[in-house]
N, CA, C and O atoms as a Maestro MAE file, in Angstrom:
{
 s_m_m2io_version
 :::
 2.0.0
}

f_m_ct {
 s_m_title
 :::
 protein
 m_atom[300] {
  # First column is atom index #
  i_m_mmod_type
  r_m_x_coord
  r_m_y_coord
  r_m_z_coord
  i_m_residue_number
  s_m_chain_name
  s_m_pdb_residue_name
  s_m_pdb_atom_name
  i_m_atomic_number
  :::
  1 25 14.173 -34.274 -53.449 1 A "MET " " N  " 7
  2 3 14.184 -34.047 -54.667 1 A "MET " " CA " 6
  3 2 13.218 -33.330 -55.564 1 A "MET " " C  " 6
  4 15 13.163 -33.174 -56.784 1 A "MET " " O  " 8
  5 25 12.330 -32.872 -54.359 2 A "ARG " " N  " 7
  6 3 11.075 -32.043 -54.887 2 A "ARG " " CA " 6
  7 2 11.660 -30.490 -55.495 2 A "ARG " " C  " 6
  8 15 11.001 -29.880 -56.337 2 A "ARG " " O  " 8
  9 25 12.972 -29.949 -54.956 3 A "LEU " " N  " 7
  10 3 13.453 -29.036 -55.469 3 A "LEU " " CA " 6
  11 2 13.760 -29.087 -57.070 3 A "LEU " " C  " 6
  12 15 13.494 -28.138 -57.807 3 A "LEU " " O  " 8
  13 25 14.207 -30.005 -57.415 4 A "ALA " " N  " 7
  14 3 14.532 -30.240 -58.830 4 A "ALA " " CA " 6
  15 2 13.175 -30.581 -59.623 4 A "ALA " " C  " 6
  16 15 13.271 -30.227 -60.798 4 A "ALA " " O  " 8
  17 25 12.160 -31.065 -59.366 5 A "LEU " " N  " 7
  18 3 11.055 -31.245 -59.872 5 A "LEU " " CA " 6
  19 2 10.127 -30.259 -60.041 5 A "LEU " " C  " 6
  20 15 9.171 -30.505 -60.776 5 A "LEU " " O  " 8
  21 25 10.230 -28.961 -59.397 6 A "SER " " N  " 7
  22 3 9.379 -27.981 -59.210 6 A "SER " " CA " 6
  23 2 9.708 -27.473 -60.647 6 A "SER " " C  " 6
  24 15 10.817 -27.556 -61.174 6 A "SER " " O  " 8
  25 25 8.530 -26.908 -61.233 7 A "SER " " N  " 7
  26 3 8.426 -26.195 -62.531 7 A "SER " " CA " 6
  27 2 8.323 -24.751 -62.516 7 A "SER " " C  " 6
  28 15 8.468 -24.084 -63.541 7 A "SER " " O  " 8
  29 25 8.036 -24.166 -61.187 8 A "ASN " " N  " 7
  30 3 8.149 -22.852 -61.043 8 A "ASN " " CA " 6
  31 2 9.576 -22.408 -60.674 8 A "ASN " " C  " 6
  32 15 9.976 -22.786 -59.573 8 A "ASN " " O  " 8
  33 25 10.466 -21.607 -61.485 9 A "LYS " " N  " 7
  34 3 11.716 -21.195 -61.410 9 A "LYS " " CA " 6
  35 2 11.812 -20.507 -60.194 9 A "LYS " " C  " 6
  36 15 12.644 -20.887 -59.371 9 A "LYS " " O  " 8
  37 25 11.164 -19.656 -59.984 10 A "ASP " " N  " 7
  38 3 11.225 -18.487 -58.514 10 A "ASP " " CA " 6
  39 2 11.315 -19.422 -57.425 10 A "ASP " " C  " 6
  40 15 12.251 -19.327 -56.631 10 A "ASP " " O  " 8
  41 25 10.454 -20.301 -57.307 11 A "LYS " " N  " 7
  42 3 10.003 -21.269 -56.146 11 A "LYS " " CA " 6
  43 2 11.340 -22.139 -56.068 11 A "LYS " " C  " 6
  44 15 11.930 -22.392 -55.017 11 A "LYS " " O  " 8
  45 25 11.652 -22.479 -57.102 12 A "ARG " " N  " 7
  46 3 12.790 -23.656 -57.069 12 A "ARG " " CA " 6
  47 2 13.917 -22.720 -56.497 12 A "ARG " " C  " 6
  48 15 14.515 -23.179 -55.524 12 A "ARG " " O  " 8
  49 25 14.269 -21.578 -56.914 13 A "THR " " N  " 7
  50 3 15.274 -20.829 -56.763 13 A "THR " " CA " 6
  51 2 15.330 -20.530 -55.182 13 A "THR " " C  " 6
  52 15 16.320 -20.692 -54.469 13 A "THR " " O  " 8
  53 25 13.972 -20.026 -54.751 14 A "GLU " " N  " 7
  54 3 14.007 -19.979 -53.364 14 A "GLU " " CA " 6
  55 2 14.279 -21.198 -52.471 14 A "GLU " " C  " 6
  56 15 14.932 -21.066 -51.436 14 A "GLU " " O  " 8
  57 25 13.754 -22.456 -52.883 15 A "ASP " " N  " 7
  58 3 13.688 -23.343 -52.042 15 A "ASP " " CA " 6
  59 2 15.286 -23.868 -52.097 15 A "ASP " " C  " 6
  60 15 15.717 -24.469 -51.113 15 A "ASP " " O  " 8
  61 25 16.233 -23.618 -53.352 16 A "TYR " " N  " 7
  62 3 17.459 -23.956 -53.285 16 A "TYR " " CA " 6
  63 2 18.337 -22.980 -52.140 16 A "TYR " " C  " 6
  64 15 19.212 -23.422 -51.396 16 A "TYR " " O  " 8
  65 25 17.899 -21.635 -52.197 17 A "LYS " " N  " 7
  66 3 18.556 -20.684 -51.136 17 A "LYS " " CA " 6
  67 2 18.346 -21.347 -49.830 17 A "LYS " " C  " 6
  68 15 19.266 -21.548 -49.038 17 A "LYS " " O  " 8
  69 25 17.037 -21.703 -49.612 18 A "ASP " " N  " 7
  70 3 16.796 -22.183 -48.119 18 A "ASP " " CA " 6
  71 2 17.535 -23.324 -47.832 18 A "ASP " " C  " 6
  72 15 18.001 -23.526 -46.711 18 A "ASP " " O  " 8
  73 25 17.714 -24.312 -49.053 19 A "ALA " " N  " 7
  74 3 18.543 -25.643 -48.668 19 A "ALA " " CA " 6
  75 2 19.745 -25.237 -48.275 19 A "ALA " " C  " 6
  76 15 20.204 -25.678 -47.221 19 A "ALA " " O  " 8
  77 25 20.414 -24.390 -48.998 20 A "ASP " " N  " 7
  78 3 21.777 -23.721 -49.057 20 A "ASP " " CA " 6
  79 2 22.184 -23.240 -47.623 20 A "ASP " " C  " 6
  80 15 23.196 -23.563 -47.001 20 A "ASP " " O  " 8
  81 25 21.222 -22.434 -47.251 21 A "ASN " " N  " 7
  82 3 21.288 -21.674 -45.979 21 A "ASN " " CA " 6
  83 2 21.240 -22.866 -44.734 21 A "ASN " " C  " 6
  84 15 22.117 -22.816 -43.871 21 A "ASN " " O  " 8
  85 25 20.353 -23.770 -44.681 22 A "LEU " " N  " 7
  86 3 20.268 -24.869 -43.894 22 A "LEU " " CA " 6
  87 2 21.655 -25.668 -43.684 22 A "LEU " " C  " 6
  88 15 22.124 -26.035 -42.606 22 A "LEU " " O  " 8
  89 25 22.143 -25.830 -44.843 23 A "LEU " " N  " 7
  90 3 23.496 -26.992 -44.881 23 A "LEU " " CA " 6
  91 2 24.560 -26.072 -44.470 23 A "LEU " " C  " 6
  92 15 25.375 -26.473 -43.639 23 A "LEU " " O  " 8
  93 25 24.664 -24.785 -44.990 24 A "THR " " N  " 7
  94 3 25.903 -24.112 -44.806 24 A "THR " " CA " 6
  95 2 25.837 -23.040 -43.510 24 A "THR " " C  " 6
  96 15 26.884 -22.536 -43.105 24 A "THR " " O  " 8
  97 25 24.652 -22.749 -42.936 25 A "ARG " " N  " 7
  98 3 24.793 -21.954 -41.752 25 A "ARG " " CA " 6
  99 2 23.935 -22.436 -40.587 25 A "ARG " " C  " 6
  100 15 23.760 -21.728 -39.595 25 A "ARG " " O  " 8
  101 25 23.373 -23.720 -40.728 26 A "THR " " N  " 7
  102 3 22.699 -24.179 -39.563 26 A "THR " " CA " 6
  103 2 22.851 -25.584 -39.381 26 A "THR " " C  " 6
  104 15 22.966 -25.916 -38.202 26 A "THR " " O  " 8
  105 25 22.886 -26.574 -40.294 27 A "ASP " " N  " 7
  106 3 23.374 -28.054 -40.090 27 A "ASP " " CA " 6
  107 2 24.649 -28.327 -40.431 27 A "ASP " " C  " 6
  108 15 24.892 -29.445 -40.883 27 A "ASP " " O  " 8
  109 25 25.668 -27.392 -40.287 28 A "PHE " " N  " 7
  110 3 26.975 -27.629 -40.791 28 A "PHE " " CA " 6
  111 2 27.990 -28.356 -39.653 28 A "PHE " " C  " 6
  112 15 27.941 -28.005 -38.475 28 A "PHE " " O  " 8
  113 25 28.733 -29.202 -40.033 29 A "ALA " " N  " 7
  114 3 29.641 -29.985 -39.152 29 A "ALA " " CA " 6
  115 2 30.571 -29.053 -38.436 29 A "ALA " " C  " 6
  116 15 30.714 -28.006 -39.068 29 A "ALA " " O  " 8
  117 25 31.180 -29.098 -37.430 30 A "THR " " N  " 7
  118 3 32.136 -28.316 -36.876 30 A "THR " " CA " 6
  119 2 33.212 -29.083 -36.200 30 A "THR " " C  " 6
  120 15 32.858 -30.072 -35.559 30 A "THR " " O  " 8
  121 25 34.597 -28.748 -36.248 31 A "LEU " " N  " 7
  122 3 35.520 -29.395 -35.445 31 A "LEU " " CA " 6
  123 2 36.345 -28.215 -34.838 31 A "LEU " " C  " 6
  124 15 37.076 -27.458 -35.477 31 A "LEU " " O  " 8
  125 25 36.075 -28.186 -33.338 32 A "PRO " " N  " 7
  126 3 36.821 -27.338 -32.629 32 A "PRO " " CA " 6
  127 2 38.303 -27.211 -32.753 32 A "PRO " " C  " 6
  128 15 38.977 -28.240 -32.756 32 A "PRO " " O  " 8
  129 25 38.903 -25.969 -32.861 33 A "LEU " " N  " 7
  130 3 40.528 -25.900 -33.196 33 A "LEU " " CA " 6
  131 2 41.128 -25.864 -31.724 33 A "LEU " " C  " 6
  132 15 42.352 -25.873 -31.590 33 A "LEU " " O  " 8
  133 25 40.363 -25.828 -30.716 34 A "TYR " " N  " 7
  134 3 40.730 -25.529 -29.330 34 A "TYR " " CA " 6
  135 2 40.041 -26.165 -28.496 34 A "TYR " " C  " 6
  136 15 38.831 -26.217 -28.711 34 A "TYR " " O  " 8
  137 25 40.531 -26.767 -27.426 35 A "TRP " " N  " 7
  138 3 39.700 -27.574 -26.235 35 A "TRP " " CA " 6
  139 2 40.364 -26.640 -25.210 35 A "TRP " " C  " 6
  140 15 41.542 -26.308 -25.340 35 A "TRP " " O  " 8
  141 25 39.596 -26.219 -24.186 36 A "PRO " " N  " 7
  142 3 40.282 -25.791 -22.979 36 A "PRO " " CA " 6
  143 2 40.865 -26.816 -22.018 36 A "PRO " " C  " 6
  144 15 40.515 -27.990 -21.900 36 A "PRO " " O  " 8
  145 25 41.679 -26.258 -21.447 37 A "LYS " " N  " 7
  146 3 42.669 -27.065 -20.519 37 A "LYS " " CA " 6
  147 2 41.557 -27.584 -19.400 37 A "LYS " " C  " 6
  148 15 40.541 -26.974 -19.069 37 A "LYS " " O  " 8
  149 25 41.983 -28.786 -18.938 38 A "ASN " " N  " 7
  150 3 41.128 -29.395 -17.877 38 A "ASN " " CA " 6
  151 2 42.097 -29.592 -16.748 38 A "ASN " " C  " 6
  152 15 43.291 -29.853 -16.895 38 A "ASN " " O  " 8
  153 25 41.509 -29.453 -15.684 39 A "SER " " N  " 7
  154 3 42.440 -29.972 -14.409 39 A "SER " " CA " 6
  155 2 42.157 -31.413 -13.971 39 A "SER " " C  " 6
  156 15 41.121 -32.077 -14.008 39 A "SER " " O  " 8
  157 25 43.427 -31.701 -13.534 40 A "PHE " " N  " 7
  158 3 43.475 -33.269 -13.143 40 A "PHE " " CA " 6
  159 2 44.354 -33.175 -11.989 40 A "PHE " " C  " 6
  160 15 45.500 -32.740 -12.099 40 A "PHE " " O  " 8
  161 25 43.825 -33.592 -10.812 41 A "VAL " " N  " 7
  162 3 44.594 -33.526 -9.662 41 A "VAL " " CA " 6
  163 2 44.741 -35.011 -8.937 41 A "VAL " " C  " 6
  164 15 43.774 -35.735 -8.699 41 A "VAL " " O  " 8
  165 25 46.053 -35.323 -8.643 42 A "ALA " " N  " 7
  166 3 46.236 -36.884 -7.980 42 A "ALA " " CA " 6
  167 2 47.249 -36.461 -6.909 42 A "ALA " " C  " 6
  168 15 48.132 -35.625 -7.103 42 A "ALA " " O  " 8
  169 25 47.050 -37.079 -5.830 43 A "LYS " " N  " 7
  170 3 47.879 -36.806 -4.463 43 A "LYS " " CA " 6
  171 2 49.304 -37.710 -4.946 43 A "LYS " " C  " 6
  172 15 49.419 -38.649 -5.734 43 A "LYS " " O  " 8
  173 25 50.183 -37.074 -4.209 44 A "LYS " " N  " 7
  174 3 51.582 -37.738 -4.536 44 A "LYS " " CA " 6
  175 2 51.640 -39.132 -4.413 44 A "LYS " " C  " 6
  176 15 52.494 -39.676 -5.114 44 A "LYS " " O  " 8
  177 25 50.883 -39.915 -3.632 45 A "TYR " " N  " 7
  178 3 50.941 -41.412 -3.553 45 A "TYR " " CA " 6
  179 2 50.086 -42.046 -4.622 45 A "TYR " " C  " 6
  180 15 49.928 -43.266 -4.665 45 A "TYR " " O  " 8
  181 25 49.563 -41.255 -5.444 46 A "VAL " " N  " 7
  182 3 48.888 -41.943 -6.548 46 A "VAL " " CA " 6
  183 2 49.889 -42.112 -7.628 46 A "VAL " " C  " 6
  184 15 50.234 -41.091 -8.222 46 A "VAL " " O  " 8
  185 25 50.409 -43.251 -7.971 47 A "LYS " " N  " 7
  186 3 51.214 -43.479 -9.015 47 A "LYS " " CA " 6
  187 2 50.923 -43.570 -10.390 47 A "LYS " " C  " 6
  188 15 50.017 -44.385 -10.559 47 A "LYS " " O  " 8
  189 25 51.329 -43.055 -11.470 48 A "ASN " " N  " 7
  190 3 51.072 -43.488 -12.863 48 A "ASN " " CA " 6
  191 2 49.625 -42.823 -13.495 48 A "ASN " " C  " 6
  192 15 49.085 -43.156 -14.550 48 A "ASN " " O  " 8
  193 25 49.197 -41.853 -12.593 49 A "ALA " " N  " 7
  194 3 48.273 -41.353 -13.255 49 A "ALA " " CA " 6
  195 2 48.372 -40.113 -14.500 49 A "ALA " " C  " 6
  196 15 48.891 -39.003 -14.380 49 A "ALA " " O  " 8
  197 25 47.734 -40.666 -15.651 50 A "LYS " " N  " 7
  198 3 48.120 -39.982 -16.697 50 A "LYS " " CA " 6
  199 2 46.915 -39.284 -17.382 50 A "LYS " " C  " 6
  200 15 45.827 -39.850 -17.281 50 A "LYS " " O  " 8
  201 25 46.981 -38.226 -18.004 51 A "VAL " " N  " 7
  202 3 45.890 -37.605 -18.936 51 A "VAL " " CA " 6
  203 2 46.436 -37.591 -20.309 51 A "VAL " " C  " 6
  204 15 47.529 -37.072 -20.536 51 A "VAL " " O  " 8
  205 25 45.610 -38.225 -21.377 52 A "GLY " " N  " 7
  206 3 46.227 -37.992 -22.688 52 A "GLY " " CA " 6
  207 2 45.049 -37.034 -23.286 52 A "GLY " " C  " 6
  208 15 44.322 -36.349 -22.566 52 A "GLY " " O  " 8
  209 25 44.979 -37.079 -24.535 53 A "ASN " " N  " 7
  210 3 44.179 -36.290 -25.370 53 A "ASN " " CA " 6
  211 2 42.718 -36.375 -24.997 53 A "ASN " " C  " 6
  212 15 42.096 -37.227 -25.632 53 A "ASN " " O  " 8
  213 25 42.076 -35.723 -24.163 54 A "LEU " " N  " 7
  214 3 40.792 -35.754 -23.695 54 A "LEU " " CA " 6
  215 2 40.608 -37.026 -23.145 54 A "LEU " " C  " 6
  216 15 39.484 -37.441 -23.429 54 A "LEU " " O  " 8
  217 25 41.393 -37.979 -22.330 55 A "ILE " " N  " 7
  218 3 41.226 -39.404 -21.869 55 A "ILE " " CA " 6
  219 2 42.112 -39.514 -20.746 55 A "ILE " " C  " 6
  220 15 43.329 -39.343 -20.817 55 A "ILE " " O  " 8
  221 25 41.464 -39.807 -19.693 56 A "TYR " " N  " 7
  222 3 42.081 -40.293 -18.416 56 A "TYR " " CA " 6
  223 2 42.508 -41.708 -18.419 56 A "TYR " " C  " 6
  224 15 41.610 -42.548 -18.480 56 A "TYR " " O  " 8
  225 25 43.828 -42.135 -18.359 57 A "HIS " " N  " 7
  226 3 44.249 -43.296 -18.237 57 A "HIS " " CA " 6
  227 2 44.458 -43.883 -16.864 57 A "HIS " " C  " 6
  228 15 45.352 -43.576 -16.075 57 A "HIS " " O  " 8
  229 25 43.555 -44.724 -16.704 58 A "PHE " " N  " 7
  230 3 43.423 -45.305 -15.330 58 A "PHE " " CA " 6
  231 2 43.894 -46.863 -15.044 58 A "PHE " " C  " 6
  232 15 43.699 -47.476 -13.994 58 A "PHE " " O  " 8
  233 25 44.608 -47.393 -16.312 59 A "PHE " " N  " 7
  234 3 44.687 -48.806 -16.279 59 A "PHE " " CA " 6
  235 2 46.230 -48.999 -15.435 59 A "PHE " " C  " 6
  236 15 46.397 -50.044 -14.806 59 A "PHE " " O  " 8
  237 25 47.144 -48.128 -15.453 60 A "ASP " " N  " 7
  238 3 48.173 -48.363 -14.655 60 A "ASP " " CA " 6
  239 2 48.489 -47.827 -13.375 60 A "ASP " " C  " 6
  240 15 49.577 -47.883 -12.803 60 A "ASP " " O  " 8
  241 25 47.187 -47.181 -12.888 61 A "ILE " " N  " 7
  242 3 47.484 -46.606 -11.595 61 A "ILE " " CA " 6
  243 2 47.704 -47.351 -10.531 61 A "ILE " " C  " 6
  244 15 47.175 -48.456 -10.418 61 A "ILE " " O  " 8
  245 25 48.425 -46.895 -9.713 62 A "ASP " " N  " 7
  246 3 48.774 -47.599 -8.241 62 A "ASP " " CA " 6
  247 2 48.894 -46.769 -7.094 62 A "ASP " " C  " 6
  248 15 49.327 -45.622 -7.206 62 A "ASP " " O  " 8
  249 25 48.501 -47.314 -5.848 63 A "ILE " " N  " 7
  250 3 48.331 -46.323 -4.898 63 A "ILE " " CA " 6
  251 2 49.590 -46.810 -3.820 63 A "ILE " " C  " 6
  252 15 49.572 -47.941 -3.336 63 A "ILE " " O  " 8
  253 25 50.531 -45.959 -3.547 64 A "ASP " " N  " 7
  254 3 51.654 -46.073 -2.722 64 A "ASP " " CA " 6
  255 2 51.226 -46.129 -1.256 64 A "ASP " " C  " 6
  256 15 51.358 -45.068 -0.647 64 A "ASP " " O  " 8
  257 25 50.808 -47.023 -0.672 65 A "THR " " N  " 7
  258 3 50.450 -46.958 0.642 65 A "THR " " CA " 6
  259 2 51.524 -46.817 1.607 65 A "THR " " C  " 6
  260 15 51.269 -46.546 2.781 65 A "THR " " O  " 8
  261 25 52.699 -46.982 1.192 66 A "SER " " N  " 7
  262 3 53.968 -46.754 2.056 66 A "SER " " CA " 6
  263 2 54.248 -45.211 2.446 66 A "SER " " C  " 6
  264 15 54.929 -44.833 3.399 66 A "SER " " O  " 8
  265 25 53.532 -44.349 1.442 67 A "ASN " " N  " 7
  266 3 53.815 -42.854 1.311 67 A "ASN " " CA " 6
  267 2 53.162 -42.196 2.881 67 A "ASN " " C  " 6
  268 15 52.058 -42.532 3.311 67 A "ASN " " O  " 8
  269 25 53.913 -41.401 3.460 68 A "PRO " " N  " 7
  270 3 53.253 -41.056 4.672 68 A "PRO " " CA " 6
  271 2 52.041 -40.115 4.626 68 A "PRO " " C  " 6
  272 15 51.291 -39.953 5.589 68 A "PRO " " O  " 8
  273 25 51.895 -39.470 3.364 69 A "ASP " " N  " 7
  274 3 50.788 -38.831 3.297 69 A "ASP " " CA " 6
  275 2 49.338 -39.760 2.928 69 A "ASP " " C  " 6
  276 15 48.225 -39.237 2.868 69 A "ASP " " O  " 8
  277 25 49.560 -41.005 2.733 70 A "TYR " " N  " 7
  278 3 48.349 -41.845 2.537 70 A "TYR " " CA " 6
  279 2 47.655 -42.199 3.727 70 A "TYR " " C  " 6
  280 15 48.308 -42.668 4.659 70 A "TYR " " O  " 8
  281 25 46.399 -42.040 3.835 71 A "THR " " N  " 7
  282 3 45.554 -42.391 4.861 71 A "THR " " CA " 6
  283 2 44.529 -43.541 4.314 71 A "THR " " C  " 6
  284 15 44.116 -43.497 3.155 71 A "THR " " O  " 8
  285 25 44.173 -44.503 5.165 72 A "VAL " " N  " 7
  286 3 43.005 -45.518 4.758 72 A "VAL " " CA " 6
  287 2 41.829 -44.684 4.932 72 A "VAL " " C  " 6
  288 15 41.631 -44.055 5.972 72 A "VAL " " O  " 8
  289 25 40.806 -44.662 3.629 73 A "PRO " " N  " 7
  290 3 39.816 -44.282 3.737 73 A "PRO " " CA " 6
  291 2 38.856 -44.841 4.793 73 A "PRO " " C  " 6
  292 15 38.940 -46.019 5.140 73 A "PRO " " O  " 8
  293 25 37.921 -43.983 5.320 74 A "GLU " " N  " 7
  294 3 37.041 -44.491 6.290 74 A "GLU " " CA " 6
  295 2 35.593 -44.758 5.646 74 A "GLU " " C  " 6
  296 15 35.147 -43.926 4.856 74 A "GLU " " O  " 8
  297 25 34.927 -45.790 5.939 75 A "ASP " " N  " 7
  298 3 33.724 -45.844 5.459 75 A "ASP " " CA " 6
  299 2 32.428 -44.717 5.994 75 A "ASP " " C  " 6
  300 15 31.298 -44.802 5.512 75 A "ASP " " O  " 8
  :::
 }
 m_bond[299] {
  # First column is bond index #
  i_m_from
  i_m_to
  i_m_order
  :::
  1 1 2 1
  2 2 3 1
  3 3 4 2
  4 3 5 1
  5 5 6 1
  6 6 7 1
  7 7 8 2
  8 7 9 1
  9 9 10 1
  10 10 11 1
  11 11 12 2
  12 11 13 1
  13 13 14 1
  14 14 15 1
  15 15 16 2
  16 15 17 1
  17 17 18 1
  18 18 19 1
  19 19 20 2
  20 19 21 1
  21 21 22 1
  22 22 23 1
  23 23 24 2
  24 23 25 1
  25 25 26 1
  26 26 27 1
  27 27 28 2
  28 27 29 1
  29 29 30 1
  30 30 31 1
  31 31 32 2
  32 31 33 1
  33 33 34 1
  34 34 35 1
  35 35 36 2
  36 35 37 1
  37 37 38 1
  38 38 39 1
  39 39 40 2
  40 39 41 1
  41 41 42 1
  42 42 43 1
  43 43 44 2
  44 43 45 1
  45 45 46 1
  46 46 47 1
  47 47 48 2
  48 47 49 1
  49 49 50 1
  50 50 51 1
  51 51 52 2
  52 51 53 1
  53 53 54 1
  54 54 55 1
  55 55 56 2
  56 55 57 1
  57 57 58 1
  58 58 59 1
  59 59 60 2
  60 59 61 1
  61 61 62 1
  62 62 63 1
  63 63 64 2
  64 63 65 1
  65 65 66 1
  66 66 67 1
  67 67 68 2
  68 67 69 1
  69 69 70 1
  70 70 71 1
  71 71 72 2
  72 71 73 1
  73 73 74 1
  74 74 75 1
  75 75 76 2
  76 75 77 1
  77 77 78 1
  78 78 79 1
  79 79 80 2
  80 79 81 1
  81 81 82 1
  82 82 83 1
  83 83 84 2
  84 83 85 1
  85 85 86 1
  86 86 87 1
  87 87 88 2
  88 87 89 1
  89 89 90 1
  90 90 91 1
  91 91 92 2
  92 91 93 1
  93 93 94 1
  94 94 95 1
  95 95 96 2
  96 95 97 1
  97 97 98 1
  98 98 99 1
  99 99 100 2
  100 99 101 1
  101 101 102 1
  102 102 103 1
  103 103 104 2
  104 103 105 1
  105 105 106 1
  106 106 107 1
  107 107 108 2
  108 107 109 1
  109 109 110 1
  110 110 111 1
  111 111 112 2
  112 111 113 1
  113 113 114 1
  114 114 115 1
  115 115 116 2
  116 115 117 1
  117 117 118 1
  118 118 119 1
  119 119 120 2
  120 119 121 1
  121 121 122 1
  122 122 123 1
  123 123 124 2
  124 123 125 1
  125 125 126 1
  126 126 127 1
  127 127 128 2
  128 127 129 1
  129 129 130 1
  130 130 131 1
  131 131 132 2
  132 131 133 1
  133 133 134 1
  134 134 135 1
  135 135 136 2
  136 135 137 1
  137 137 138 1
  138 138 139 1
  139 139 140 2
  140 139 141 1
  141 141 142 1
  142 142 143 1
  143 143 144 2
  144 143 145 1
  145 145 146 1
  146 146 147 1
  147 147 148 2
  148 147 149 1
  149 149 150 1
  150 150 151 1
  151 151 152 2
  152 151 153 1
  153 153 154 1
  154 154 155 1
  155 155 156 2
  156 155 157 1
  157 157 158 1
  158 158 159 1
  159 159 160 2
  160 159 161 1
  161 161 162 1
  162 162 163 1
  163 163 164 2
  164 163 165 1
  165 165 166 1
  166 166 167 1
  167 167 168 2
  168 167 169 1
  169 169 170 1
  170 170 171 1
  171 171 172 2
  172 171 173 1
  173 173 174 1
  174 174 175 1
  175 175 176 2
  176 175 177 1
  177 177 178 1
  178 178 179 1
  179 179 180 2
  180 179 181 1
  181 181 182 1
  182 182 183 1
  183 183 184 2
  184 183 185 1
  185 185 186 1
  186 186 187 1
  187 187 188 2
  188 187 189 1
  189 189 190 1
  190 190 191 1
  191 191 192 2
  192 191 193 1
  193 193 194 1
  194 194 195 1
  195 195 196 2
  196 195 197 1
  197 197 198 1
  198 198 199 1
  199 199 200 2
  200 199 201 1
  201 201 202 1
  202 202 203 1
  203 203 204 2
  204 203 205 1
  205 205 206 1
  206 206 207 1
  207 207 208 2
  208 207 209 1
  209 209 210 1
  210 210 211 1
  211 211 212 2
  212 211 213 1
  213 213 214 1
  214 214 215 1
  215 215 216 2
  216 215 217 1
  217 217 218 1
  218 218 219 1
  219 219 220 2
  220 219 221 1
  221 221 222 1
  222 222 223 1
  223 223 224 2
  224 223 225 1
  225 225 226 1
  226 226 227 1
  227 227 228 2
  228 227 229 1
  229 229 230 1
  230 230 231 1
  231 231 232 2
  232 231 233 1
  233 233 234 1
  234 234 235 1
  235 235 236 2
  236 235 237 1
  237 237 238 1
  238 238 239 1
  239 239 240 2
  240 239 241 1
  241 241 242 1
  242 242 243 1
  243 243 244 2
  244 243 245 1
  245 245 246 1
  246 246 247 1
  247 247 248 2
  248 247 249 1
  249 249 250 1
  250 250 251 1
  251 251 252 2
  252 251 253 1
  253 253 254 1
  254 254 255 1
  255 255 256 2
  256 255 257 1
  257 257 258 1
  258 258 259 1
  259 259 260 2
  260 259 261 1
  261 261 262 1
  262 262 263 1
  263 263 264 2
  264 263 265 1
  265 265 266 1
  266 266 267 1
  267 267 268 2
  268 267 269 1
  269 269 270 1
  270 270 271 1
  271 271 272 2
  272 271 273 1
  273 273 274 1
  274 274 275 1
  275 275 276 2
  276 275 277 1
  277 277 278 1
  278 278 279 1
  279 279 280 2
  280 279 281 1
  281 281 282 1
  282 282 283 1
  283 283 284 2
  284 283 285 1
  285 285 286 1
  286 286 287 1
  287 287 288 2
  288 287 289 1
  289 289 290 1
  290 290 291 1
  291 291 292 2
  292 291 293 1
  293 293 294 1
  294 294 295 1
  295 295 296 2
  296 295 297 1
  297 297 298 1
  298 298 299 1
  299 299 300 2
  :::
 }
}
């Protein structure tokens, strides 16, 4: 509120210009219109692997151990 209380008109004008510059060119919110494509890789024996809008859905994933490509991971 110090801007509105200043009695010096030139100083007040300059302060409002600085505040406007800060709000419109420095500290403004943005929303990207484009997100780059991300890669998601799953083997054929991984079932129900899905990618949503920037979210990986892991709650329905199943591993088909009968698939010939599947090998048991070693420690």
